[in-house]
mmCIF file of C-alpha atoms in Angstrom:
data_model
loop_
_atom_site.group_PDB
_atom_site.id
_atom_site.type_symbol
_atom_site.label_atom_id
_atom_site.label_comp_id
_atom_site.label_asym_id
_atom_site.label_seq_id
_atom_site.Cartn_x
_atom_site.Cartn_y
_atom_site.Cartn_z
ATOM 1 C CA UNK P 1 -71.783 16.913 -28.821
ATOM 2 C CA UNK P 2 -72.521 13.306 -27.916
ATOM 3 C CA UNK P 3 -70.210 12.140 -30.723
ATOM 4 C CA UNK P 4 -67.379 14.430 -29.534
ATOM 5 C CA UNK P 5 -67.746 13.183 -25.949
ATOM 6 C CA UNK P 6 -67.703 9.575 -27.163
ATOM 7 C CA UNK P 7 -64.501 10.155 -29.147
ATOM 8 C CA UNK P 8 -62.845 11.909 -26.198
ATOM 9 C CA UNK P 9 -63.635 9.003 -23.848
ATOM 10 C CA UNK P 10 -62.332 6.559 -26.435
ATOM 11 C CA UNK P 11 -59.051 8.510 -26.695
ATOM 12 C CA UNK P 12 -58.613 8.575 -22.922
ATOM 13 C CA UNK P 13 -59.217 4.844 -22.750
ATOM 14 C CA UNK P 14 -56.606 4.146 -25.447
ATOM 15 C CA UNK P 15 -54.144 6.432 -23.670
ATOM 16 C CA UNK P 16 -54.576 4.527 -20.422
ATOM 17 C CA UNK P 17 -53.992 1.240 -22.214
ATOM 18 C CA UNK P 18 -50.845 2.625 -23.820
ATOM 19 C CA UNK P 19 -49.471 3.812 -20.484
ATOM 20 C CA UNK P 20 -50.251 0.497 -18.839
ATOM 21 C CA UNK P 21 -48.556 -1.347 -21.687
ATOM 22 C CA UNK P 22 -45.476 0.864 -21.457
ATOM 23 C CA UNK P 23 -45.205 0.264 -17.740
ATOM 24 C CA UNK P 24 -45.515 -3.466 -18.286
ATOM 25 C CA UNK P 25 -42.777 -3.407 -20.890
ATOM 26 C CA UNK P 26 -40.535 -1.375 -18.589
ATOM 27 C CA UNK P 27 -41.020 -3.832 -15.751
ATOM 28 C CA UNK P 28 -40.422 -6.870 -17.934
ATOM 29 C CA UNK P 29 -37.900 -5.551 -20.418
ATOM 30 C CA UNK P 30 -34.941 -6.974 -18.525
ATOM 31 C CA UNK P 31 -36.088 -10.533 -19.216
ATOM 32 C CA UNK P 32 -34.694 -10.195 -22.729
ATOM 33 C CA UNK P 33 -31.599 -8.218 -21.787
ATOM 34 C CA UNK P 34 -28.302 -9.547 -20.563
ATOM 35 C CA UNK P 35 -29.139 -13.229 -20.221
ATOM 36 C CA UNK P 36 -32.048 -13.054 -17.814
ATOM 37 C CA UNK P 37 -31.154 -9.985 -15.789
ATOM 38 C CA UNK P 38 -33.841 -8.617 -13.509
ATOM 39 C CA UNK P 39 -31.862 -5.448 -13.123
ATOM 40 C CA UNK P 40 -33.393 -2.922 -15.492
ATOM 41 C CA UNK P 41 -36.537 -2.966 -13.391
ATOM 42 C CA UNK P 42 -34.513 -2.456 -10.217
ATOM 43 C CA UNK P 43 -35.319 0.297 -7.703
ATOM 44 C CA UNK P 44 -31.862 1.796 -8.138
ATOM 45 C CA UNK P 45 -32.431 2.668 -11.760
ATOM 46 C CA UNK P 46 -28.677 3.178 -12.184
ATOM 47 C CA UNK P 47 -26.802 2.413 -15.363
ATOM 48 C CA UNK P 48 -24.603 0.077 -13.356
ATOM 49 C CA UNK P 49 -27.537 -1.912 -11.976
ATOM 50 C CA UNK P 50 -29.041 -2.288 -15.464
ATOM 51 C CA UNK P 51 -26.161 -4.562 -16.518
ATOM 52 C CA UNK P 52 -26.353 -6.986 -13.584
ATOM 53 C CA UNK P 53 -27.263 -10.540 -14.558
ATOM 54 C CA UNK P 54 -29.377 -12.000 -11.774
ATOM 55 C CA UNK P 55 -30.150 -15.322 -13.484
ATOM 56 C CA UNK P 56 -31.636 -17.637 -10.828
ATOM 57 C CA UNK P 57 -30.279 -15.671 -7.833
ATOM 58 C CA UNK P 58 -32.636 -15.626 -4.862
ATOM 59 C CA UNK P 59 -32.760 -15.799 -1.086
ATOM 60 C CA UNK P 60 -29.907 -14.504 1.015
ATOM 61 C CA UNK P 61 -26.160 -14.982 1.378
ATOM 62 C CA UNK P 62 -24.122 -14.932 4.562
ATOM 63 C CA UNK P 63 -20.508 -13.856 4.198
ATOM 64 C CA UNK P 64 -17.729 -12.580 6.456
ATOM 65 C CA UNK P 65 -14.066 -11.684 6.405
ATOM 66 C CA UNK P 66 -11.808 -8.809 5.387
ATOM 67 C CA UNK P 67 -12.801 -5.513 6.942
ATOM 68 C CA UNK P 68 -10.472 -3.751 4.489
ATOM 69 C CA UNK P 69 -12.932 -4.454 1.666
ATOM 70 C CA UNK P 70 -16.070 -3.712 3.722
ATOM 71 C CA UNK P 71 -16.710 -0.343 2.069
ATOM 72 C CA UNK P 72 -16.374 -1.936 -1.373
ATOM 73 C CA UNK P 73 -18.683 -4.827 -0.471
ATOM 74 C CA UNK P 74 -21.278 -2.387 0.893
ATOM 75 C CA UNK P 75 -21.272 -0.447 -2.393
ATOM 76 C CA UNK P 76 -21.589 -3.638 -4.440
ATOM 77 C CA UNK P 77 -24.310 -5.122 -2.231
ATOM 78 C CA UNK P 78 -26.409 -1.973 -2.582
ATOM 79 C CA UNK P 79 -26.409 -2.270 -6.374
ATOM 80 C CA UNK P 80 -26.784 -6.041 -6.526
ATOM 81 C CA UNK P 81 -29.525 -6.325 -3.919
ATOM 82 C CA UNK P 82 -31.600 -3.610 -5.558
ATOM 83 C CA UNK P 83 -31.227 -5.320 -8.921
ATOM 84 C CA UNK P 84 -31.799 -8.927 -7.881
ATOM 85 C CA UNK P 85 -33.641 -8.824 -4.576
ATOM 86 C CA UNK P 86 -30.996 -10.964 -2.883
ATOM 87 C CA UNK P 87 -30.050 -10.083 0.688
ATOM 88 C CA UNK P 88 -26.311 -10.285 1.391
ATOM 89 C CA UNK P 89 -25.100 -10.045 4.964
ATOM 90 C CA UNK P 90 -21.345 -9.357 4.976
ATOM 91 C CA UNK P 91 -20.067 -8.965 8.533
ATOM 92 C CA UNK P 92 -16.531 -7.702 7.831
ATOM 93 C CA UNK P 93 -15.210 -9.303 11.023
ATOM 94 C CA UNK P 94 -11.643 -9.715 9.721
ATOM 95 C CA UNK P 95 -9.869 -12.102 7.360
ATOM 96 C CA UNK P 96 -9.112 -14.668 10.049
ATOM 97 C CA UNK P 97 -12.741 -14.857 11.158
ATOM 98 C CA UNK P 98 -13.908 -15.154 7.569
ATOM 99 C CA UNK P 99 -11.622 -18.046 6.655
ATOM 100 C CA UNK P 100 -12.471 -19.894 9.879
ATOM 101 C CA UNK P 101 -16.221 -19.534 9.348
ATOM 102 C CA UNK P 102 -15.942 -20.523 5.686
ATOM 103 C CA UNK P 103 -14.098 -23.714 6.584
ATOM 104 C CA UNK P 104 -16.804 -24.480 9.144
ATOM 105 C CA UNK P 105 -19.406 -24.378 6.378
ATOM 106 C CA UNK P 106 -21.147 -21.274 7.702
ATOM 107 C CA UNK P 107 -20.646 -18.955 4.713
ATOM 108 C CA UNK P 108 -21.423 -18.780 1.015
ATOM 109 C CA UNK P 109 -18.103 -16.997 0.517
ATOM 110 C CA UNK P 110 -15.434 -15.292 2.604
ATOM 111 C CA UNK P 111 -13.190 -12.292 2.072
ATOM 112 C CA UNK P 112 -9.509 -12.424 2.972
ATOM 113 C CA UNK P 113 -6.579 -10.074 2.398
ATOM 114 C CA UNK P 114 -4.290 -13.122 2.512
ATOM 115 C CA UNK P 115 -4.481 -16.163 0.266
ATOM 116 C CA UNK P 116 -5.445 -19.488 1.822
ATOM 117 C CA UNK P 117 -2.588 -21.340 3.445
ATOM 118 C CA UNK P 118 -2.055 -25.076 2.704
ATOM 119 C CA UNK P 119 -3.688 -26.196 5.956
ATOM 120 C CA UNK P 120 -6.670 -23.914 5.266
ATOM 121 C CA UNK P 121 -7.058 -25.407 1.776
ATOM 122 C CA UNK P 122 -7.013 -28.892 3.333
ATOM 123 C CA UNK P 123 -9.692 -27.878 5.835
ATOM 124 C CA UNK P 124 -11.857 -26.437 3.043
ATOM 125 C CA UNK P 125 -12.096 -29.834 1.333
ATOM 126 C CA UNK P 126 -14.386 -31.016 4.144
ATOM 127 C CA UNK P 127 -16.833 -28.256 3.219
ATOM 128 C CA UNK P 128 -16.375 -28.191 -0.570
ATOM 129 C CA UNK P 129 -17.647 -31.629 -1.569
ATOM 130 C CA UNK P 130 -15.375 -32.877 -4.351
ATOM 131 C CA UNK P 131 -13.495 -29.577 -4.506
ATOM 132 C CA UNK P 132 -11.657 -27.032 -2.371
ATOM 133 C CA UNK P 133 -11.569 -23.377 -1.418
ATOM 134 C CA UNK P 134 -9.952 -21.088 -3.992
ATOM 135 C CA UNK P 135 -8.760 -17.469 -3.957
ATOM 136 C CA UNK P 136 -10.315 -14.995 -6.396
ATOM 137 C CA UNK P 137 -8.552 -11.577 -6.327
ATOM 138 C CA UNK P 138 -11.322 -8.986 -6.451
ATOM 139 C CA UNK P 139 -10.291 -5.796 -4.649
ATOM 140 C CA UNK P 140 -6.981 -3.964 -4.721
ATOM 141 C CA UNK P 141 -5.891 -1.098 -2.583
ATOM 142 C CA UNK P 142 -3.175 0.651 -0.633
ATOM 143 C CA UNK P 143 -2.750 0.042 3.079
ATOM 144 C CA UNK P 144 -2.456 3.612 4.259
ATOM 145 C CA UNK P 145 -0.620 4.713 7.356
ATOM 146 C CA UNK P 146 -3.151 7.163 8.710
ATOM 147 C CA UNK P 147 -1.923 9.619 11.339
ATOM 148 C CA UNK P 148 -3.290 12.307 13.643
ATOM 149 C CA UNK P 149 -0.528 14.761 14.512
ATOM 150 C CA UNK P 150 -1.744 18.345 15.114
ATOM 151 C CA UNK P 151 -0.103 20.855 12.785
ATOM 152 C CA UNK P 152 1.466 18.215 10.518
ATOM 153 C CA UNK P 153 -0.294 18.148 7.160
ATOM 154 C CA UNK P 154 2.301 16.109 5.261
ATOM 155 C CA UNK P 155 4.592 13.372 6.497
ATOM 156 C CA UNK P 156 7.162 11.108 4.858
ATOM 157 C CA UNK P 157 8.397 7.865 6.398
ATOM 158 C CA UNK P 158 10.557 5.022 5.122
ATOM 159 C CA UNK P 159 10.448 1.316 5.949
ATOM 160 C CA UNK P 160 13.071 1.333 8.771
ATOM 161 C CA UNK P 161 11.338 4.249 10.502
ATOM 162 C CA UNK P 162 7.894 2.671 10.154
ATOM 163 C CA UNK P 163 9.229 -0.591 11.599
ATOM 164 C CA UNK P 164 10.770 1.176 14.589
ATOM 165 C CA UNK P 165 7.559 3.129 15.257
ATOM 166 C CA UNK P 166 5.409 -0.002 15.308
ATOM 167 C CA UNK P 167 8.013 -1.928 17.305
ATOM 168 C CA UNK P 168 8.126 0.800 19.989
ATOM 169 C CA UNK P 169 11.734 1.728 19.126
ATOM 170 C CA UNK P 170 10.777 5.270 18.038
ATOM 171 C CA UNK P 171 8.328 6.766 20.504
ATOM 172 C CA UNK P 172 8.166 10.517 19.853
ATOM 173 C CA UNK P 173 7.175 12.503 16.780
ATOM 174 C CA UNK P 174 10.225 14.782 16.911
ATOM 175 C CA UNK P 175 12.627 11.830 16.828
ATOM 176 C CA UNK P 176 15.768 12.573 14.745
ATOM 177 C CA UNK P 177 14.943 9.793 12.263
ATOM 178 C CA UNK P 178 11.565 11.368 11.484
ATOM 179 C CA UNK P 179 13.094 14.857 11.361
ATOM 180 C CA UNK P 180 15.640 13.702 8.793
ATOM 181 C CA UNK P 181 12.883 12.518 6.466
ATOM 182 C CA UNK P 182 10.845 15.708 6.993
ATOM 183 C CA UNK P 183 13.359 18.601 7.188
ATOM 184 C CA UNK P 184 10.795 21.311 6.383
ATOM 185 C CA UNK P 185 8.085 20.055 8.741
ATOM 186 C CA UNK P 186 7.713 21.368 12.295
ATOM 187 C CA UNK P 187 7.316 18.137 14.263
ATOM 188 C CA UNK P 188 5.833 18.423 17.759
ATOM 189 C CA UNK P 189 7.281 17.028 20.967
ATOM 190 C CA UNK P 190 4.453 14.511 21.184
ATOM 191 C CA UNK P 191 4.299 10.848 22.130
ATOM 192 C CA UNK P 192 3.562 8.413 19.304
ATOM 193 C CA UNK P 193 0.471 6.245 19.814
ATOM 194 C CA UNK P 194 0.822 3.330 17.391
ATOM 195 C CA UNK P 195 -2.340 1.279 16.832
ATOM 196 C CA UNK P 196 -2.473 -2.225 15.363
ATOM 197 C CA UNK P 197 -5.214 -4.796 14.813
ATOM 198 C CA UNK P 198 -6.383 -6.858 17.777
ATOM 199 C CA UNK P 199 -8.028 -9.500 15.562
ATOM 200 C CA UNK P 200 -6.407 -11.766 12.993
ATOM 201 C CA UNK P 201 -6.165 -9.642 9.892
ATOM 202 C CA UNK P 202 -4.981 -9.831 6.311
ATOM 203 C CA UNK P 203 -4.122 -6.148 6.595
ATOM 204 C CA UNK P 204 -1.665 -7.044 9.356
ATOM 205 C CA UNK P 205 -0.290 -9.868 7.222
ATOM 206 C CA UNK P 206 0.320 -7.591 4.222
ATOM 207 C CA UNK P 207 1.660 -4.707 6.315
ATOM 208 C CA UNK P 208 4.191 -6.927 8.057
ATOM 209 C CA UNK P 209 5.134 -8.622 4.764
ATOM 210 C CA UNK P 210 6.131 -5.153 3.574
ATOM 211 C CA UNK P 211 8.317 -4.640 6.653
ATOM 212 C CA UNK P 212 9.880 -8.097 6.358
ATOM 213 C CA UNK P 213 10.631 -7.571 2.649
ATOM 214 C CA UNK P 214 12.086 -4.081 3.001
ATOM 215 C CA UNK P 215 13.743 -3.857 6.418
ATOM 216 C CA UNK P 216 14.311 -7.324 7.924
ATOM 217 C CA UNK P 217 16.991 -5.992 10.273
ATOM 218 C CA UNK P 218 14.405 -3.747 11.932
ATOM 219 C CA UNK P 219 11.470 -6.161 11.835
ATOM 220 C CA UNK P 220 12.510 -9.529 13.208
ATOM 221 C CA UNK P 221 9.074 -11.137 13.366
ATOM 222 C CA UNK P 222 7.794 -13.976 11.210
ATOM 223 C CA UNK P 223 4.608 -12.170 10.166
ATOM 224 C CA UNK P 224 1.106 -13.504 9.657
ATOM 225 C CA UNK P 225 -2.437 -12.399 10.407
ATOM 226 C CA UNK P 226 -1.840 -12.025 14.154
ATOM 227 C CA UNK P 227 0.125 -9.015 15.426
ATOM 228 C CA UNK P 228 3.449 -10.090 16.975
ATOM 229 C CA UNK P 229 5.367 -6.962 17.995
ATOM 230 C CA UNK P 230 5.357 -5.794 21.600
ATOM 231 C CA UNK P 231 3.833 -2.566 22.821
ATOM 232 C CA UNK P 232 1.459 -0.268 21.013
ATOM 233 C CA UNK P 233 -2.312 -0.284 21.291
ATOM 234 C CA UNK P 234 -4.911 -2.343 19.478
ATOM 235 C CA UNK P 235 -8.438 -2.208 18.134
ATOM 236 C CA UNK P 236 -10.629 -4.613 16.140
ATOM 237 C CA UNK P 237 -11.143 -4.337 12.371
ATOM 238 C CA UNK P 238 -10.001 -1.533 10.096
ATOM 239 C CA UNK P 239 -12.863 0.691 11.239
ATOM 240 C CA UNK P 240 -11.838 0.252 14.873
ATOM 241 C CA UNK P 241 -8.195 1.166 14.264
ATOM 242 C CA UNK P 242 -9.217 4.152 12.141
ATOM 243 C CA UNK P 243 -11.582 5.370 14.850
ATOM 244 C CA UNK P 244 -8.831 5.202 17.475
ATOM 245 C CA UNK P 245 -6.413 7.146 15.266
ATOM 246 C CA UNK P 246 -9.076 9.752 14.533
ATOM 247 C CA UNK P 247 -9.743 10.450 18.211
ATOM 248 C CA UNK P 248 -6.199 10.119 19.609
ATOM 249 C CA UNK P 249 -3.669 12.939 19.302
ATOM 250 C CA UNK P 250 -0.291 11.580 18.187
ATOM 251 C CA UNK P 251 -1.777 8.380 16.795
ATOM 252 C CA UNK P 252 -0.806 6.357 13.735
ATOM 253 C CA UNK P 253 -2.309 3.132 12.406
ATOM 254 C CA UNK P 254 -2.663 1.025 9.256
ATOM 255 C CA UNK P 255 -5.872 0.447 7.321
ATOM 256 C CA UNK P 256 -7.278 0.606 3.814
ATOM 257 C CA UNK P 257 -7.194 4.081 2.232
ATOM 258 C CA UNK P 258 -10.973 4.543 2.263
ATOM 259 C CA UNK P 259 -10.791 4.799 6.070
ATOM 260 C CA UNK P 260 -8.508 7.865 5.929
ATOM 261 C CA UNK P 261 -10.984 10.683 6.526
ATOM 262 C CA UNK P 262 -12.392 13.086 9.097
ATOM 263 C CA UNK P 263 -9.194 15.032 9.635
ATOM 264 C CA UNK P 264 -6.734 12.159 9.298
ATOM 265 C CA UNK P 265 -3.798 12.361 6.905
ATOM 266 C CA UNK P 266 -1.891 9.584 5.134
ATOM 267 C CA UNK P 267 1.874 9.042 5.208
ATOM 268 C CA UNK P 268 3.862 9.128 1.958
ATOM 269 C CA UNK P 269 6.475 6.367 1.695
ATOM 270 C CA UNK P 270 10.103 6.907 0.712
ATOM 271 C CA UNK P 271 10.693 3.768 -1.369
ATOM 272 C CA UNK P 272 14.011 4.814 -2.863
ATOM 273 C CA UNK P 273 12.320 6.195 -5.991
ATOM 274 C CA UNK P 274 12.984 9.794 -7.032
ATOM 275 C CA UNK P 275 10.227 11.085 -4.737
ATOM 276 C CA UNK P 276 8.019 9.700 -1.938
ATOM 277 C CA UNK P 277 4.825 7.929 -2.996
ATOM 278 C CA UNK P 278 1.435 8.739 -1.464
ATOM 279 C CA UNK P 279 -1.240 6.026 -1.218
ATOM 280 C CA UNK P 280 -3.819 6.285 -3.991
ATOM 281 C CA UNK P 281 -5.748 4.018 -6.318
ATOM 282 C CA UNK P 282 -3.292 4.810 -9.126
ATOM 283 C CA UNK P 283 -0.148 4.208 -7.059
ATOM 284 C CA UNK P 284 -1.566 0.943 -5.713
ATOM 285 C CA UNK P 285 -2.548 -0.201 -9.198
ATOM 286 C CA UNK P 286 1.017 0.507 -10.369
ATOM 287 C CA UNK P 287 2.271 -1.985 -7.787
ATOM 288 C CA UNK P 288 -0.486 -4.596 -8.209
ATOM 289 C CA UNK P 289 -0.009 -4.595 -11.991
ATOM 290 C CA UNK P 290 3.384 -6.234 -11.402
ATOM 291 C CA UNK P 291 1.854 -9.026 -9.308
ATOM 292 C CA UNK P 292 2.249 -12.604 -10.472
ATOM 293 C CA UNK P 293 -0.336 -15.397 -10.223
ATOM 294 C CA UNK P 294 1.215 -18.114 -8.072
ATOM 295 C CA UNK P 295 -1.892 -20.198 -7.398
ATOM 296 C CA UNK P 296 -2.410 -23.510 -9.176
ATOM 297 C CA UNK P 297 -5.478 -24.858 -10.931
ATOM 298 C CA UNK P 298 -8.468 -22.596 -10.321
ATOM 299 C CA UNK P 299 -6.708 -20.770 -7.489
ATOM 300 C CA UNK P 300 -5.603 -17.261 -8.477
ATOM 301 C CA UNK P 301 -3.555 -16.157 -5.479
ATOM 302 C CA UNK P 302 -0.969 -13.468 -6.241
ATOM 303 C CA UNK P 303 2.557 -12.540 -5.215
ATOM 304 C CA UNK P 304 2.969 -8.790 -4.655
ATOM 305 C CA UNK P 305 6.197 -6.792 -4.854
ATOM 306 C CA UNK P 306 6.405 -5.091 -1.444
ATOM 307 C CA UNK P 307 9.975 -3.925 -2.064
ATOM 308 C CA UNK P 308 9.219 -2.067 -5.286
ATOM 309 C CA UNK P 309 11.210 1.061 -6.117
ATOM 310 C CA UNK P 310 9.294 1.777 -9.300
ATOM 311 C CA UNK P 311 8.357 5.400 -9.835
ATOM 312 C CA UNK P 312 4.840 6.113 -8.616
ATOM 313 C CA UNK P 313 4.282 2.623 -7.179
ATOM 314 C CA UNK P 314 3.003 2.489 -3.594
ATOM 315 C CA UNK P 315 4.558 -0.531 -1.855
ATOM 316 C CA UNK P 316 2.149 -1.294 1.020
ATOM 317 C CA UNK P 317 -0.679 -2.786 -0.982
ATOM 318 C CA UNK P 318 -3.118 -5.605 -0.509
ATOM 319 C CA UNK P 319 -5.383 -7.663 -2.699
ATOM 320 C CA UNK P 320 -8.545 -8.974 -1.117
ATOM 321 C CA UNK P 321 -9.649 -12.412 -2.279
ATOM 322 C CA UNK P 322 -13.175 -13.741 -2.320
ATOM 323 C CA UNK P 323 -12.879 -17.335 -1.147
ATOM 324 C CA UNK P 324 -15.352 -19.826 -2.551
ATOM 325 C CA UNK P 325 -15.490 -23.536 -3.359
ATOM 326 C CA UNK P 326 -14.446 -24.380 -6.912
ATOM 327 C CA UNK P 327 -16.726 -27.426 -6.662
ATOM 328 C CA UNK P 328 -19.193 -28.487 -4.021
ATOM 329 C CA UNK P 329 -20.866 -25.138 -3.286
ATOM 330 C CA UNK P 330 -24.235 -25.423 -1.577
ATOM 331 C CA UNK P 331 -26.977 -25.806 -4.168
ATOM 332 C CA UNK P 332 -29.302 -23.305 -2.501
ATOM 333 C CA UNK P 333 -26.738 -20.482 -2.478
ATOM 334 C CA UNK P 334 -24.692 -21.236 -5.617
ATOM 335 C CA UNK P 335 -26.842 -19.243 -8.112
ATOM 336 C CA UNK P 336 -26.777 -16.095 -5.968
ATOM 337 C CA UNK P 337 -23.093 -16.520 -5.137
ATOM 338 C CA UNK P 338 -22.136 -16.842 -8.814
ATOM 339 C CA UNK P 339 -24.346 -13.915 -9.804
ATOM 340 C CA UNK P 340 -22.841 -11.648 -7.134
ATOM 341 C CA UNK P 341 -19.246 -12.659 -7.903
ATOM 342 C CA UNK P 342 -19.912 -12.272 -11.625
ATOM 343 C CA UNK P 343 -21.159 -8.725 -11.022
ATOM 344 C CA UNK P 344 -18.304 -7.576 -8.787
ATOM 345 C CA UNK P 345 -15.741 -8.972 -11.246
ATOM 346 C CA UNK P 346 -17.474 -7.301 -14.182
ATOM 347 C CA UNK P 347 -16.311 -4.078 -15.781
ATOM 348 C CA UNK P 348 -19.128 -2.160 -14.070
ATOM 349 C CA UNK P 349 -18.410 -3.735 -10.704
ATOM 350 C CA UNK P 350 -14.707 -2.953 -10.897
ATOM 351 C CA UNK P 351 -15.403 0.638 -12.006
ATOM 352 C CA UNK P 352 -16.999 1.354 -8.640
ATOM 353 C CA UNK P 353 -13.725 0.676 -6.815
ATOM 354 C CA UNK P 354 -11.754 3.697 -7.984
ATOM 355 C CA UNK P 355 -14.580 6.011 -6.891
ATOM 356 C CA UNK P 356 -14.279 4.854 -3.268
ATOM 357 C CA UNK P 357 -10.474 4.750 -2.854
ATOM 358 C CA UNK P 358 -9.909 1.143 -3.934
ATOM 359 C CA UNK P 359 -7.890 -0.108 -6.894
ATOM 360 C CA UNK P 360 -9.496 -2.240 -9.610
ATOM 361 C CA UNK P 361 -7.793 -5.561 -10.290
ATOM 362 C CA UNK P 362 -5.679 -5.326 -13.487
ATOM 363 C CA UNK P 363 -7.355 -6.604 -16.664
ATOM 364 C CA UNK P 364 -4.975 -9.523 -17.185
ATOM 365 C CA UNK P 365 -5.908 -10.913 -13.760
ATOM 366 C CA UNK P 366 -9.617 -10.043 -13.519
ATOM 367 C CA UNK P 367 -10.259 -11.722 -16.893
ATOM 368 C CA UNK P 368 -9.036 -14.996 -15.373
ATOM 369 C CA UNK P 369 -11.293 -14.411 -12.373
ATOM 370 C CA UNK P 370 -14.325 -14.032 -14.640
ATOM 371 C CA UNK P 371 -13.573 -17.301 -16.421
ATOM 372 C CA UNK P 372 -13.136 -19.132 -13.108
ATOM 373 C CA UNK P 373 -16.445 -17.820 -11.733
ATOM 374 C CA UNK P 374 -18.374 -19.254 -14.690
ATOM 375 C CA UNK P 375 -16.978 -22.711 -13.865
ATOM 376 C CA UNK P 376 -18.011 -22.732 -10.188
ATOM 377 C CA UNK P 377 -20.302 -25.635 -9.335
#
């Protein structure tokens, strides 16, 4: 009996050692996987997190900019922070605010739905010691025209009609121009409440570029991040415009597709193709795939085709750029910045986008982004 008890205690002791060893291997296994990734021991335990390379990332990052990409950034930050323990505070205060703060040296990186302008590149050289700010296209997506019109579940508009609505030239939902585009829809006698951005916004810039490219006779403004047309109502950030549309009968506004929810519907656009095109990740990707890189050096800014008539291509698209110094990044934030950008440009990072109503950046472009990230210093 004493011998049996001794053997049983010995077995229990060996079992405990084995369990402890297994736990230790699980916690440390990531050190030999993926070039120093801490991720496989991350709290998230997701397959996506297990491929994140943390390297020397630590501390926290402050970032700001495009509110259109805020939902994408939030999804990425959740994965990355759980994997690497880095805190990332992305405000999403609008593209204009992000670029301004970046050029004041306040941010590790900024998000903007418009590429840096020449004067903004010049200003960035004061912050990027020996380098300059560059544009890295990271998020694609359609700018949806979300509307709240009781009883109207589908709506088609074309560029001239959209321009007149947002320029206060068409003011009622049963206007003849809207009726002509929607002959089978019962349109109510209801005032149109058109909402635009109150802050400087890349979404505004891209939306008005579409109007300028497709119907210049009906949109006689120069465009840019600041709203120029008269009339209408305004709200800050994409979330603010979406909230106003959601709670206002007869409202319409522009924002990234992921904000179209809670009873809102999205307009389909008559581009001149065989049938109207609804905003979706696929229809946006069809347009972005035709984009051309027009940036020089390490800058990867793109030119989009807003006047496309290609079948299935949605014309009101945007690409959000992460703006970072090519050289001269702050030494204390560079490792975490590179690790985060590397992750969001990776295959796993880009896969997340289509699950939350964004469009991944086409392979030919995102491969160039990945190469550029590795050279940041």
